[in-house]
Amino acid sequence: MKLKDRVAIVTGGSRGIGRGIAIKLADEGADIVVASTTLEPAERVIREVEARGRRGLALQTDVSNFDEVERSVAQTMEAFGQIDILVNNAGGSARGSMSLFCDSQEATWDRVLGTNLKGVFNTCRQVIGHMQARGSGSIINIGSVAGMIGLASQVDYSAAKGGVIAFTQALAKEAVPHGVRVNCVSPGPVGSDAGRQIPPGMKRGLAYTALSNATGFGRFGEPADIANLVAFLASDEAGFITGQNFPVCGVMNLGLAEPLLG
Ligand SMILES: NC(=O)c1ccc[n+]([C@@H]2O[C@H](COP(=O)([O-])OP(=O)(O)OC[C@H]3O[C@@H](n4cnc5c(N)ncnc54)[C@H](O)[C@@H]3O)[C@@H](O)[C@H]2O)c1
């Protein structure tokens, strides 16, 4: 087990990719705090963690709210006395409010940036001092291929995730002398609950066929594809890796996937 007796906070760990990460880290020996907007599904994941013989705690937390994050980090410290791993997974696109930029609304921009980018600031701001004082820790931010190549009709989300990648690089430079590593994992389309939803107005063919083909594998990724890399980055095996962004999207970030011959 790579993460025996480590304590990990997984934001948005109540379903989808975050649930996959929480379960994988528990399988590797970590105790898990799931900090998510909805308590009941977070508690269900914690029961899965406890069934693996690990300790767990579900905390209702809106990561875009600094005070709520401060309270949840304090509760984690009270319960476990340390934080070794922070996975900033909470986030997502505008979904039901997705639009072309020329039709976009300020409130949607604030919500998308608030969860995906300010949420990462809020949690890191609360946890970094503790990790630096102990001289160890691993922070893994969940970005998106949208933050690397930009996705039309997701300008807000692309900007937020691009910000997360740059945030990762800059914080890693400050934290590396203190023994704390900060990395980013950028998924392509993943068959999570959110990944399977088709936002109103999105072309059905684009949602499935084009996105699946763009990965080169002809399919969406699975939460485990992301969780396996997160567990590695959280572990001492990744002790010389920091400030990096790792796309997990097949060839989607590389341009044309279709061969021009044959
Ligand atoms: N699914 C994909 O195709 C895909 C692709 C690239 C990146 N991502 C990223 O992966 C992460 C997880 O995505 P998913 O597909 O599992 O999404 P999901 O909607 O299935 O799950 C998101 C989780 O985050 C929680 N959450 C949302 N807003 C929150 C907030 N303000 N505070 C606390 N918790 C909050 C939700 O309760 C839920 O538990 C997100 O950051 C998303 O942007 C997903």
PDB file of C-alpha atoms and ligand atoms in Angstrom:
ATOM      1  CA  MET A   1       0.000   0.000   0.000  1.00  0.00           C
ATOM      2  CA  LYS A   2       1.466   3.316  -1.190  1.00  0.00           C
ATOM      3  CA  LEU A   3      -0.380   5.638   1.210  1.00  0.00           C
ATOM      4  CA  LYS A   4      -0.566   3.780   4.508  1.00  0.00           C
ATOM      5  CA  ASP A   5      -1.805   6.021   7.347  1.00  0.00           C
ATOM      6  CA  ARG A   6      -1.754   9.189   5.242  1.00  0.00           C
ATOM      7  CA  VAL A   7      -4.713  11.566   5.623  1.00  0.00           C
ATOM      8  CA  ALA A   8      -6.298  12.838   2.415  1.00  0.00           C
ATOM      9  CA  ILE A   9      -8.936  15.485   1.751  1.00  0.00           C
ATOM     10  CA  VAL A  10     -10.810  14.898  -1.512  1.00  0.00           C
ATOM     11  CA  THR A  11     -13.081  17.780  -2.478  1.00  0.00           C
ATOM     12  CA  GLY A  12     -16.156  16.810  -4.481  1.00  0.00           C
ATOM     13  CA  GLY A  13     -15.473  13.213  -3.505  1.00  0.00           C
ATOM     14  CA  SER A  14     -19.122  12.230  -3.235  1.00  0.00           C
ATOM     15  CA  ARG A  15     -19.503  10.969  -6.806  1.00  0.00           C
ATOM     16  CA  GLY A  16     -17.880  10.605 -10.232  1.00  0.00           C
ATOM     17  CA  ILE A  17     -14.134  11.107 -10.507  1.00  0.00           C
ATOM     18  CA  GLY A  18     -13.873  12.313  -6.891  1.00  0.00           C
ATOM     19  CA  ARG A  19     -15.511   9.153  -5.552  1.00  0.00           C
ATOM     20  CA  GLY A  20     -13.108   7.075  -7.670  1.00  0.00           C
ATOM     21  CA  ILE A  21     -10.167   8.995  -6.194  1.00  0.00           C
ATOM     22  CA  ALA A  22     -11.431   8.645  -2.607  1.00  0.00           C
ATOM     23  CA  ILE A  23     -11.853   4.869  -2.964  1.00  0.00           C
ATOM     24  CA  LYS A  24      -8.472   4.390  -4.680  1.00  0.00           C
ATOM     25  CA  LEU A  25      -6.630   6.401  -1.993  1.00  0.00           C
ATOM     26  CA  ALA A  26      -8.409   4.344   0.701  1.00  0.00           C
ATOM     27  CA  ASP A  27      -7.383   1.130  -1.106  1.00  0.00           C
ATOM     28  CA  GLU A  28      -3.795   2.415  -0.899  1.00  0.00           C
ATOM     29  CA  GLY A  29      -4.138   2.856   2.876  1.00  0.00           C
ATOM     30  CA  ALA A  30      -5.165   6.496   3.346  1.00  0.00           C
ATOM     31  CA  ASP A  31      -7.820   7.855   5.700  1.00  0.00           C
ATOM     32  CA  ILE A  32     -10.258   9.994   3.740  1.00  0.00           C
ATOM     33  CA  VAL A  33     -12.136  13.256   4.255  1.00  0.00           C
ATOM     34  CA  VAL A  34     -14.753  13.921   1.587  1.00  0.00           C
ATOM     35  CA  ALA A  35     -15.595  17.640   1.443  1.00  0.00           C
ATOM     36  CA  SER A  36     -18.559  18.155  -0.848  1.00  0.00           C
ATOM     37  CA  THR A  37     -21.628  20.322  -1.265  1.00  0.00           C
ATOM     38  CA  THR A  38     -24.040  17.491  -0.504  1.00  0.00           C
ATOM     39  CA  LEU A  39     -23.622  15.521   2.713  1.00  0.00           C
ATOM     40  CA  GLU A  40     -25.635  12.347   2.153  1.00  0.00           C
ATOM     41  CA  PRO A  41     -23.728  11.083  -0.936  1.00  0.00           C
ATOM     42  CA  ALA A  42     -20.451  12.039   0.783  1.00  0.00           C
ATOM     43  CA  GLU A  43     -21.465   9.898   3.770  1.00  0.00           C
ATOM     44  CA  ARG A  44     -22.170   6.968   1.419  1.00  0.00           C
ATOM     45  CA  VAL A  45     -18.630   7.209   0.044  1.00  0.00           C
ATOM     46  CA  ILE A  46     -17.252   7.362   3.578  1.00  0.00           C
ATOM     47  CA  ARG A  47     -19.086   4.118   4.388  1.00  0.00           C
ATOM     48  CA  GLU A  48     -17.258   2.568   1.406  1.00  0.00           C
ATOM     49  CA  VAL A  49     -13.966   3.912   2.805  1.00  0.00           C
ATOM     50  CA  GLU A  50     -14.713   2.472   6.268  1.00  0.00           C
ATOM     51  CA  ALA A  51     -15.607  -0.893   4.714  1.00  0.00           C
ATOM     52  CA  ARG A  52     -11.964  -0.970   3.565  1.00  0.00           C
ATOM     53  CA  GLY A  53     -10.771  -0.598   7.169  1.00  0.00           C
ATOM     54  CA  ARG A  54      -9.822   3.062   6.830  1.00  0.00           C
ATOM     55  CA  ARG A  55     -11.130   6.023   8.831  1.00  0.00           C
ATOM     56  CA  GLY A  56     -13.340   8.569   7.083  1.00  0.00           C
ATOM     57  CA  LEU A  57     -15.181  11.832   7.586  1.00  0.00           C
ATOM     58  CA  ALA A  58     -17.819  13.520   5.413  1.00  0.00           C
ATOM     59  CA  LEU A  59     -17.972  17.310   5.605  1.00  0.00           C
ATOM     60  CA  GLN A  60     -20.558  19.458   3.859  1.00  0.00           C
ATOM     61  CA  THR A  61     -18.431  22.135   2.217  1.00  0.00           C
ATOM     62  CA  ASP A  62     -18.836  24.593  -0.632  1.00  0.00           C
ATOM     63  CA  VAL A  63     -15.239  25.031  -1.801  1.00  0.00           C
ATOM     64  CA  SER A  64     -16.022  28.448  -3.280  1.00  0.00           C
ATOM     65  CA  ASN A  65     -16.757  29.725   0.255  1.00  0.00           C
ATOM     66  CA  PHE A  66     -13.542  30.584   2.155  1.00  0.00           C
ATOM     67  CA  ASP A  67     -15.151  30.372   5.621  1.00  0.00           C
ATOM     68  CA  GLU A  68     -16.672  26.944   4.941  1.00  0.00           C
ATOM     69  CA  VAL A  69     -13.315  25.635   3.729  1.00  0.00           C
ATOM     70  CA  GLU A  70     -11.575  27.065   6.810  1.00  0.00           C
ATOM     71  CA  ARG A  71     -14.107  25.283   9.056  1.00  0.00           C
ATOM     72  CA  SER A  72     -13.733  21.956   7.207  1.00  0.00           C
ATOM     73  CA  VAL A  73      -9.934  22.044   7.354  1.00  0.00           C
ATOM     74  CA  ALA A  74     -10.140  22.796  11.097  1.00  0.00           C
ATOM     75  CA  GLN A  75     -12.534  19.841  11.566  1.00  0.00           C
ATOM     76  CA  THR A  76     -10.138  17.595   9.628  1.00  0.00           C
ATOM     77  CA  MET A  77      -7.228  18.628  11.856  1.00  0.00           C
ATOM     78  CA  GLU A  78      -9.357  18.036  14.958  1.00  0.00           C
ATOM     79  CA  ALA A  79     -10.341  14.549  13.772  1.00  0.00           C
ATOM     80  CA  PHE A  80      -7.026  13.327  12.308  1.00  0.00           C
ATOM     81  CA  GLY A  81      -4.296  15.737  13.488  1.00  0.00           C
ATOM     82  CA  GLN A  82      -2.603  15.948  10.070  1.00  0.00           C
ATOM     83  CA  ILE A  83      -3.244  16.471   6.345  1.00  0.00           C
ATOM     84  CA  ASP A  84      -0.848  14.716   3.969  1.00  0.00           C
ATOM     85  CA  ILE A  85      -2.795  14.855   0.699  1.00  0.00           C
ATOM     86  CA  LEU A  86      -5.197  17.416  -0.759  1.00  0.00           C
ATOM     87  CA  VAL A  87      -7.053  16.533  -3.960  1.00  0.00           C
ATOM     88  CA  ASN A  88      -8.864  19.531  -5.428  1.00  0.00           C
ATOM     89  CA  ASN A  89     -11.446  17.693  -7.498  1.00  0.00           C
ATOM     90  CA  ALA A  90     -14.653  19.721  -6.876  1.00  0.00           C
ATOM     91  CA  GLY A  91     -15.664  21.492 -10.043  1.00  0.00           C
ATOM     92  CA  GLY A  92     -17.328  21.188 -13.378  1.00  0.00           C
ATOM     93  CA  SER A  93     -18.509  23.173 -16.376  1.00  0.00           C
ATOM     94  CA  ALA A  94     -21.533  25.487 -16.424  1.00  0.00           C
ATOM     95  CA  ARG A  95     -23.642  22.500 -17.545  1.00  0.00           C
ATOM     96  CA  GLY A  96     -27.282  23.733 -17.655  1.00  0.00           C
ATOM     97  CA  SER A  97     -26.075  27.324 -18.158  1.00  0.00           C
ATOM     98  CA  MET A  98     -23.483  26.494 -20.839  1.00  0.00           C
ATOM     99  CA  SER A  99     -23.540  29.014 -23.703  1.00  0.00           C
ATOM    100  CA  LEU A 100     -21.542  30.652 -26.423  1.00  0.00           C
ATOM    101  CA  PHE A 101     -19.439  33.447 -24.910  1.00  0.00           C
ATOM    102  CA  CYS A 102     -21.439  36.195 -26.643  1.00  0.00           C
ATOM    103  CA  ASP A 103     -24.541  34.974 -24.757  1.00  0.00           C
ATOM    104  CA  SER A 104     -22.763  34.346 -21.444  1.00  0.00           C
ATOM    105  CA  GLN A 105     -23.917  35.712 -18.082  1.00  0.00           C
ATOM    106  CA  GLU A 106     -21.815  37.241 -15.312  1.00  0.00           C
ATOM    107  CA  ALA A 107     -23.453  35.009 -12.687  1.00  0.00           C
ATOM    108  CA  THR A 108     -22.421  31.866 -14.582  1.00  0.00           C
ATOM    109  CA  TRP A 109     -18.852  33.162 -14.936  1.00  0.00           C
ATOM    110  CA  ASP A 110     -18.715  33.827 -11.173  1.00  0.00           C
ATOM    111  CA  ARG A 111     -20.076  30.360 -10.347  1.00  0.00           C
ATOM    112  CA  VAL A 112     -17.741  28.479 -12.709  1.00  0.00           C
ATOM    113  CA  LEU A 113     -14.640  30.467 -11.691  1.00  0.00           C
ATOM    114  CA  GLY A 114     -15.718  30.352  -8.027  1.00  0.00           C
ATOM    115  CA  THR A 115     -15.852  26.574  -7.864  1.00  0.00           C
ATOM    116  CA  ASN A 116     -13.077  25.595 -10.268  1.00  0.00           C
ATOM    117  CA  LEU A 117     -10.456  28.272  -9.548  1.00  0.00           C
ATOM    118  CA  LYS A 118     -11.231  30.149  -6.330  1.00  0.00           C
ATOM    119  CA  GLY A 119     -12.109  26.806  -4.738  1.00  0.00           C
ATOM    120  CA  VAL A 120      -8.526  25.679  -5.375  1.00  0.00           C
ATOM    121  CA  PHE A 121      -7.208  28.921  -3.853  1.00  0.00           C
ATOM    122  CA  ASN A 122      -9.439  28.475  -0.783  1.00  0.00           C
ATOM    123  CA  THR A 123      -8.374  24.918   0.035  1.00  0.00           C
ATOM    124  CA  CYS A 124      -4.686  25.411  -0.750  1.00  0.00           C
ATOM    125  CA  ARG A 125      -4.595  28.615   1.306  1.00  0.00           C
ATOM    126  CA  GLN A 126      -5.928  26.702   4.326  1.00  0.00           C
ATOM    127  CA  VAL A 127      -3.716  23.628   3.952  1.00  0.00           C
ATOM    128  CA  ILE A 128      -0.367  24.874   2.627  1.00  0.00           C
ATOM    129  CA  GLY A 129       0.905  26.384   5.907  1.00  0.00           C
ATOM    130  CA  HIS A 130       0.243  23.148   7.752  1.00  0.00           C
ATOM    131  CA  MET A 131       2.020  21.052   5.091  1.00  0.00           C
ATOM    132  CA  GLN A 132       4.998  23.406   4.858  1.00  0.00           C
ATOM    133  CA  ALA A 133       5.403  23.432   8.642  1.00  0.00           C
ATOM    134  CA  ARG A 134       5.578  19.588   8.605  1.00  0.00           C
ATOM    135  CA  GLY A 135       7.944  19.608   5.614  1.00  0.00           C
ATOM    136  CA  SER A 136       5.795  17.256   3.529  1.00  0.00           C
ATOM    137  CA  GLY A 137       2.566  17.035   1.585  1.00  0.00           C
ATOM    138  CA  SER A 138       1.154  16.425  -1.861  1.00  0.00           C
ATOM    139  CA  ILE A 139      -1.492  18.597  -3.506  1.00  0.00           C
ATOM    140  CA  ILE A 140      -3.152  17.343  -6.670  1.00  0.00           C
ATOM    141  CA  ASN A 141      -5.427  19.692  -8.588  1.00  0.00           C
ATOM    142  CA  ILE A 142      -7.882  18.285 -11.112  1.00  0.00           C
ATOM    143  CA  GLY A 143      -7.685  20.470 -14.204  1.00  0.00           C
ATOM    144  CA  SER A 144      -9.108  19.607 -17.600  1.00  0.00           C
ATOM    145  CA  VAL A 145      -7.979  19.286 -21.185  1.00  0.00           C
ATOM    146  CA  ALA A 146     -10.277  22.331 -21.607  1.00  0.00           C
ATOM    147  CA  GLY A 147      -7.668  24.332 -19.680  1.00  0.00           C
ATOM    148  CA  MET A 148      -4.962  23.254 -22.142  1.00  0.00           C
ATOM    149  CA  ILE A 149      -6.605  23.590 -25.557  1.00  0.00           C
ATOM    150  CA  GLY A 150      -9.751  25.647 -24.811  1.00  0.00           C
ATOM    151  CA  LEU A 151     -13.230  24.336 -25.585  1.00  0.00           C
ATOM    152  CA  ALA A 152     -15.737  26.411 -27.551  1.00  0.00           C
ATOM    153  CA  SER A 153     -18.972  27.026 -25.586  1.00  0.00           C
ATOM    154  CA  GLN A 154     -16.943  26.525 -22.385  1.00  0.00           C
ATOM    155  CA  VAL A 155     -14.893  29.742 -22.318  1.00  0.00           C
ATOM    156  CA  ASP A 156     -15.501  30.217 -18.579  1.00  0.00           C
ATOM    157  CA  TYR A 157     -14.571  26.629 -17.705  1.00  0.00           C
ATOM    158  CA  SER A 158     -11.521  26.659 -20.017  1.00  0.00           C
ATOM    159  CA  ALA A 159     -10.292  29.884 -18.383  1.00  0.00           C
ATOM    160  CA  ALA A 160     -10.794  28.478 -14.893  1.00  0.00           C
ATOM    161  CA  LYS A 161      -8.967  25.220 -15.626  1.00  0.00           C
ATOM    162  CA  GLY A 162      -6.156  27.048 -17.451  1.00  0.00           C
ATOM    163  CA  GLY A 163      -5.857  29.113 -14.279  1.00  0.00           C
ATOM    164  CA  VAL A 164      -5.635  25.949 -12.204  1.00  0.00           C
ATOM    165  CA  ILE A 165      -2.694  24.722 -14.307  1.00  0.00           C
ATOM    166  CA  ALA A 166      -0.787  28.032 -13.909  1.00  0.00           C
ATOM    167  CA  PHE A 167      -1.711  28.155 -10.195  1.00  0.00           C
ATOM    168  CA  THR A 168      -0.200  24.662  -9.834  1.00  0.00           C
ATOM    169  CA  GLN A 169       3.072  25.705 -11.471  1.00  0.00           C
ATOM    170  CA  ALA A 170       3.443  28.898  -9.416  1.00  0.00           C
ATOM    171  CA  LEU A 171       2.529  27.329  -6.063  1.00  0.00           C
ATOM    172  CA  ALA A 172       4.862  24.389  -6.735  1.00  0.00           C
ATOM    173  CA  LYS A 173       7.784  26.820  -7.068  1.00  0.00           C
ATOM    174  CA  GLU A 174       6.975  28.387  -3.690  1.00  0.00           C
ATOM    175  CA  ALA A 175       6.321  25.063  -1.950  1.00  0.00           C
ATOM    176  CA  VAL A 176       9.201  22.915  -3.240  1.00  0.00           C
ATOM    177  CA  PRO A 177      11.787  24.250  -0.754  1.00  0.00           C
ATOM    178  CA  HIS A 178       9.389  23.257   2.038  1.00  0.00           C
ATOM    179  CA  GLY A 179       8.998  19.630   0.893  1.00  0.00           C
ATOM    180  CA  VAL A 180       5.490  20.091  -0.500  1.00  0.00           C
ATOM    181  CA  ARG A 181       4.655  18.947  -4.046  1.00  0.00           C
ATOM    182  CA  VAL A 182       1.845  20.408  -6.174  1.00  0.00           C
ATOM    183  CA  ASN A 183       0.714  18.771  -9.415  1.00  0.00           C
ATOM    184  CA  CYS A 184      -2.241  18.879 -11.771  1.00  0.00           C
ATOM    185  CA  VAL A 185      -4.099  16.058 -13.551  1.00  0.00           C
ATOM    186  CA  SER A 186      -6.103  17.165 -16.590  1.00  0.00           C
ATOM    187  CA  PRO A 187      -8.755  14.680 -17.713  1.00  0.00           C
ATOM    188  CA  GLY A 188     -10.376  14.548 -21.114  1.00  0.00           C
ATOM    189  CA  PRO A 189     -13.992  13.372 -21.319  1.00  0.00           C
ATOM    190  CA  VAL A 190     -14.716  10.965 -18.451  1.00  0.00           C
ATOM    191  CA  GLY A 191     -17.806   8.810 -18.025  1.00  0.00           C
ATOM    192  CA  SER A 192     -18.643  10.245 -14.613  1.00  0.00           C
ATOM    193  CA  ASP A 193     -22.224  11.241 -13.763  1.00  0.00           C
ATOM    194  CA  ALA A 194     -21.460  14.738 -15.079  1.00  0.00           C
ATOM    195  CA  GLY A 195     -19.542  13.452 -18.088  1.00  0.00           C
ATOM    196  CA  ARG A 196     -22.525  11.368 -19.204  1.00  0.00           C
ATOM    197  CA  GLN A 197     -24.985  14.274 -18.994  1.00  0.00           C
ATOM    198  CA  ILE A 198     -25.687  16.188 -22.158  1.00  0.00           C
ATOM    199  CA  PRO A 199     -26.149  19.860 -21.298  1.00  0.00           C
ATOM    200  CA  PRO A 200     -29.253  21.385 -22.895  1.00  0.00           C
ATOM    201  CA  GLY A 201     -28.495  22.614 -26.406  1.00  0.00           C
ATOM    202  CA  MET A 202     -25.320  20.537 -26.844  1.00  0.00           C
ATOM    203  CA  LYS A 203     -25.278  18.503 -30.046  1.00  0.00           C
ATOM    204  CA  ARG A 204     -25.774  14.867 -29.108  1.00  0.00           C
ATOM    205  CA  GLY A 205     -23.322  13.636 -31.758  1.00  0.00           C
ATOM    206  CA  LEU A 206     -20.654  16.048 -30.548  1.00  0.00           C
ATOM    207  CA  ALA A 207     -21.135  15.059 -26.932  1.00  0.00           C
ATOM    208  CA  TYR A 208     -20.410  11.389 -27.534  1.00  0.00           C
ATOM    209  CA  THR A 209     -18.984  10.547 -30.941  1.00  0.00           C
ATOM    210  CA  ALA A 210     -16.667  13.498 -31.551  1.00  0.00           C
ATOM    211  CA  LEU A 211     -15.380  13.606 -27.967  1.00  0.00           C
ATOM    212  CA  SER A 212     -14.844   9.821 -27.898  1.00  0.00           C
ATOM    213  CA  ASN A 213     -13.028   9.942 -31.240  1.00  0.00           C
ATOM    214  CA  ALA A 214     -10.908  12.895 -30.117  1.00  0.00           C
ATOM    215  CA  THR A 215      -9.332  10.738 -27.400  1.00  0.00           C
ATOM    216  CA  GLY A 216      -8.139   8.268 -30.048  1.00  0.00           C
ATOM    217  CA  PHE A 217      -9.418   5.352 -27.953  1.00  0.00           C
ATOM    218  CA  GLY A 218     -12.977   5.751 -29.249  1.00  0.00           C
ATOM    219  CA  ARG A 219     -14.272   6.017 -25.700  1.00  0.00           C
ATOM    220  CA  PHE A 220     -14.505   8.283 -22.673  1.00  0.00           C
ATOM    221  CA  GLY A 221     -12.104   7.729 -19.778  1.00  0.00           C
ATOM    222  CA  GLU A 222     -13.230   6.169 -16.510  1.00  0.00           C
ATOM    223  CA  PRO A 223     -12.807   7.615 -12.993  1.00  0.00           C
ATOM    224  CA  ALA A 224     -10.191   4.893 -12.318  1.00  0.00           C
ATOM    225  CA  ASP A 225      -8.030   6.250 -15.177  1.00  0.00           C
ATOM    226  CA  ILE A 226      -7.747   9.502 -13.219  1.00  0.00           C
ATOM    227  CA  ALA A 227      -7.626   7.955  -9.729  1.00  0.00           C
ATOM    228  CA  ASN A 228      -4.654   5.691 -10.533  1.00  0.00           C
ATOM    229  CA  LEU A 229      -2.493   8.670 -11.503  1.00  0.00           C
ATOM    230  CA  VAL A 230      -3.661  10.719  -8.516  1.00  0.00           C
ATOM    231  CA  ALA A 231      -2.658   7.891  -6.151  1.00  0.00           C
ATOM    232  CA  PHE A 232       0.793   7.734  -7.740  1.00  0.00           C
ATOM    233  CA  LEU A 233       1.286  11.519  -7.504  1.00  0.00           C
ATOM    234  CA  ALA A 234       0.162  11.452  -3.872  1.00  0.00           C
ATOM    235  CA  SER A 235       2.740   8.791  -3.005  1.00  0.00           C
ATOM    236  CA  ASP A 236       6.472   8.912  -2.264  1.00  0.00           C
ATOM    237  CA  GLU A 237       7.043   7.172  -5.625  1.00  0.00           C
ATOM    238  CA  ALA A 238       6.412  10.602  -7.188  1.00  0.00           C
ATOM    239  CA  GLY A 239       8.827  12.307  -4.776  1.00  0.00           C
ATOM    240  CA  PHE A 240      10.784  14.073  -7.570  1.00  0.00           C
ATOM    241  CA  ILE A 241       7.713  15.316  -9.460  1.00  0.00           C
ATOM    242  CA  THR A 242       6.205  18.725  -8.827  1.00  0.00           C
ATOM    243  CA  GLY A 243       4.723  21.670 -10.728  1.00  0.00           C
ATOM    244  CA  GLN A 244       3.600  19.451 -13.608  1.00  0.00           C
ATOM    245  CA  ASN A 245       0.351  19.046 -15.488  1.00  0.00           C
ATOM    246  CA  PHE A 246      -0.549  15.528 -16.650  1.00  0.00           C
ATOM    247  CA  PRO A 247      -3.183  15.197 -19.373  1.00  0.00           C
ATOM    248  CA  VAL A 248      -5.241  11.982 -19.143  1.00  0.00           C
ATOM    249  CA  CYS A 249      -7.159  12.316 -22.380  1.00  0.00           C
ATOM    250  CA  GLY A 250      -5.616   9.965 -24.920  1.00  0.00           C
ATOM    251  CA  VAL A 251      -4.400  12.117 -27.797  1.00  0.00           C
ATOM    252  CA  MET A 252      -7.101  14.783 -27.402  1.00  0.00           C
ATOM    253  CA  ASN A 253      -4.604  17.535 -26.483  1.00  0.00           C
ATOM    254  CA  LEU A 254      -2.444  16.867 -29.557  1.00  0.00           C
ATOM    255  CA  GLY A 255      -4.658  18.047 -32.428  1.00  0.00           C
ATOM    256  CA  LEU A 256      -6.058  15.869 -35.215  1.00  0.00           C
ATOM    257  CA  ALA A 257      -6.609  12.270 -34.108  1.00  0.00           C
ATOM    258  CA  GLU A 258      -7.764  10.842 -37.459  1.00  0.00           C
ATOM    259  CA  PRO A 259      -5.080   9.488 -39.852  1.00  0.00           C
ATOM    260  CA  LEU A 260      -5.236  11.301 -43.205  1.00  0.00           C
ATOM    261  CA  LEU A 261      -4.341   8.111 -45.133  1.00  0.00           C
ATOM    262  CA  GLY A 262      -5.930   4.691 -45.243  1.00  0.00           C
TER     263      GLY A 262
HETATM  264  N1  LIG B   1     -16.271  14.342 -16.346  1.00  0.00           N
HETATM  265  C1  LIG B   1     -15.456  14.863 -17.237  1.00  0.00           C
HETATM  266  O1  LIG B   1     -15.577  14.603 -18.431  1.00  0.00           O
HETATM  267  C2  LIG B   1     -14.329  15.791 -16.786  1.00  0.00           C
HETATM  268  C3  LIG B   1     -13.379  16.166 -17.740  1.00  0.00           C
HETATM  269  C4  LIG B   1     -12.330  17.011 -17.360  1.00  0.00           C
HETATM  270  C5  LIG B   1     -12.243  17.458 -16.056  1.00  0.00           C
HETATM  271  N2  LIG B   1     -13.196  17.086 -15.144  1.00  0.00           N
HETATM  272  C6  LIG B   1     -13.059  17.612 -13.790  1.00  0.00           C
HETATM  273  O2  LIG B   1     -13.031  16.551 -12.865  1.00  0.00           O
HETATM  274  C7  LIG B   1     -13.630  16.964 -11.637  1.00  0.00           C
HETATM  275  C8  LIG B   1     -14.736  16.002 -11.252  1.00  0.00           C
HETATM  276  O3  LIG B   1     -15.679  15.969 -12.297  1.00  0.00           O
HETATM  277  P1  LIG B   1     -16.879  14.882 -12.370  1.00  0.00           P
HETATM  278  O4  LIG B   1     -17.114  14.633 -13.797  1.00  0.00           O
HETATM  279  O5  LIG B   1     -16.607  13.752 -11.444  1.00  0.00           O
HETATM  280  O6  LIG B   1     -18.070  15.809 -11.804  1.00  0.00           O
HETATM  281  P2  LIG B   1     -19.393  15.423 -10.972  1.00  0.00           P
HETATM  282  O7  LIG B   1     -20.374  16.523 -11.207  1.00  0.00           O
HETATM  283  O8  LIG B   1     -19.824  14.011 -11.240  1.00  0.00           O
HETATM  284  O9  LIG B   1     -18.895  15.523  -9.481  1.00  0.00           O
HETATM  285  C9  LIG B   1     -18.473  16.768  -8.978  1.00  0.00           C
HETATM  286  C10 LIG B   1     -18.357  16.676  -7.480  1.00  0.00           C
HETATM  287  O10 LIG B   1     -17.963  17.961  -7.006  1.00  0.00           O
HETATM  288  C11 LIG B   1     -18.898  18.400  -6.030  1.00  0.00           C
HETATM  289  N3  LIG B   1     -18.972  19.849  -6.099  1.00  0.00           N
HETATM  290  C12 LIG B   1     -19.406  20.619  -7.124  1.00  0.00           C
HETATM  291  N4  LIG B   1     -19.307  21.927  -6.779  1.00  0.00           N
HETATM  292  C13 LIG B   1     -18.799  21.968  -5.527  1.00  0.00           C
HETATM  293  C14 LIG B   1     -18.466  23.002  -4.621  1.00  0.00           C
HETATM  294  N5  LIG B   1     -18.659  24.294  -4.930  1.00  0.00           N
HETATM  295  N6  LIG B   1     -17.955  22.663  -3.416  1.00  0.00           N
HETATM  296  C15 LIG B   1     -17.754  21.367  -3.071  1.00  0.00           C
HETATM  297  N7  LIG B   1     -18.069  20.344  -3.877  1.00  0.00           N
HETATM  298  C16 LIG B   1     -18.574  20.642  -5.091  1.00  0.00           C
HETATM  299  C17 LIG B   1     -20.201  17.700  -6.357  1.00  0.00           C
HETATM  300  O11 LIG B   1     -21.039  17.615  -5.224  1.00  0.00           O
HETATM  301  C18 LIG B   1     -19.674  16.336  -6.801  1.00  0.00           C
HETATM  302  O12 LIG B   1     -19.380  15.541  -5.669  1.00  0.00           O
HETATM  303  C19 LIG B   1     -14.093  18.402 -11.857  1.00  0.00           C
HETATM  304  O13 LIG B   1     -13.112  19.304 -11.398  1.00  0.00           O
HETATM  305  C20 LIG B   1     -14.221  18.496 -13.370  1.00  0.00           C
HETATM  306  O14 LIG B   1     -14.087  19.811 -13.829  1.00  0.00           O
HETATM  307  C21 LIG B   1     -14.218  16.266 -15.485  1.00  0.00           C
END
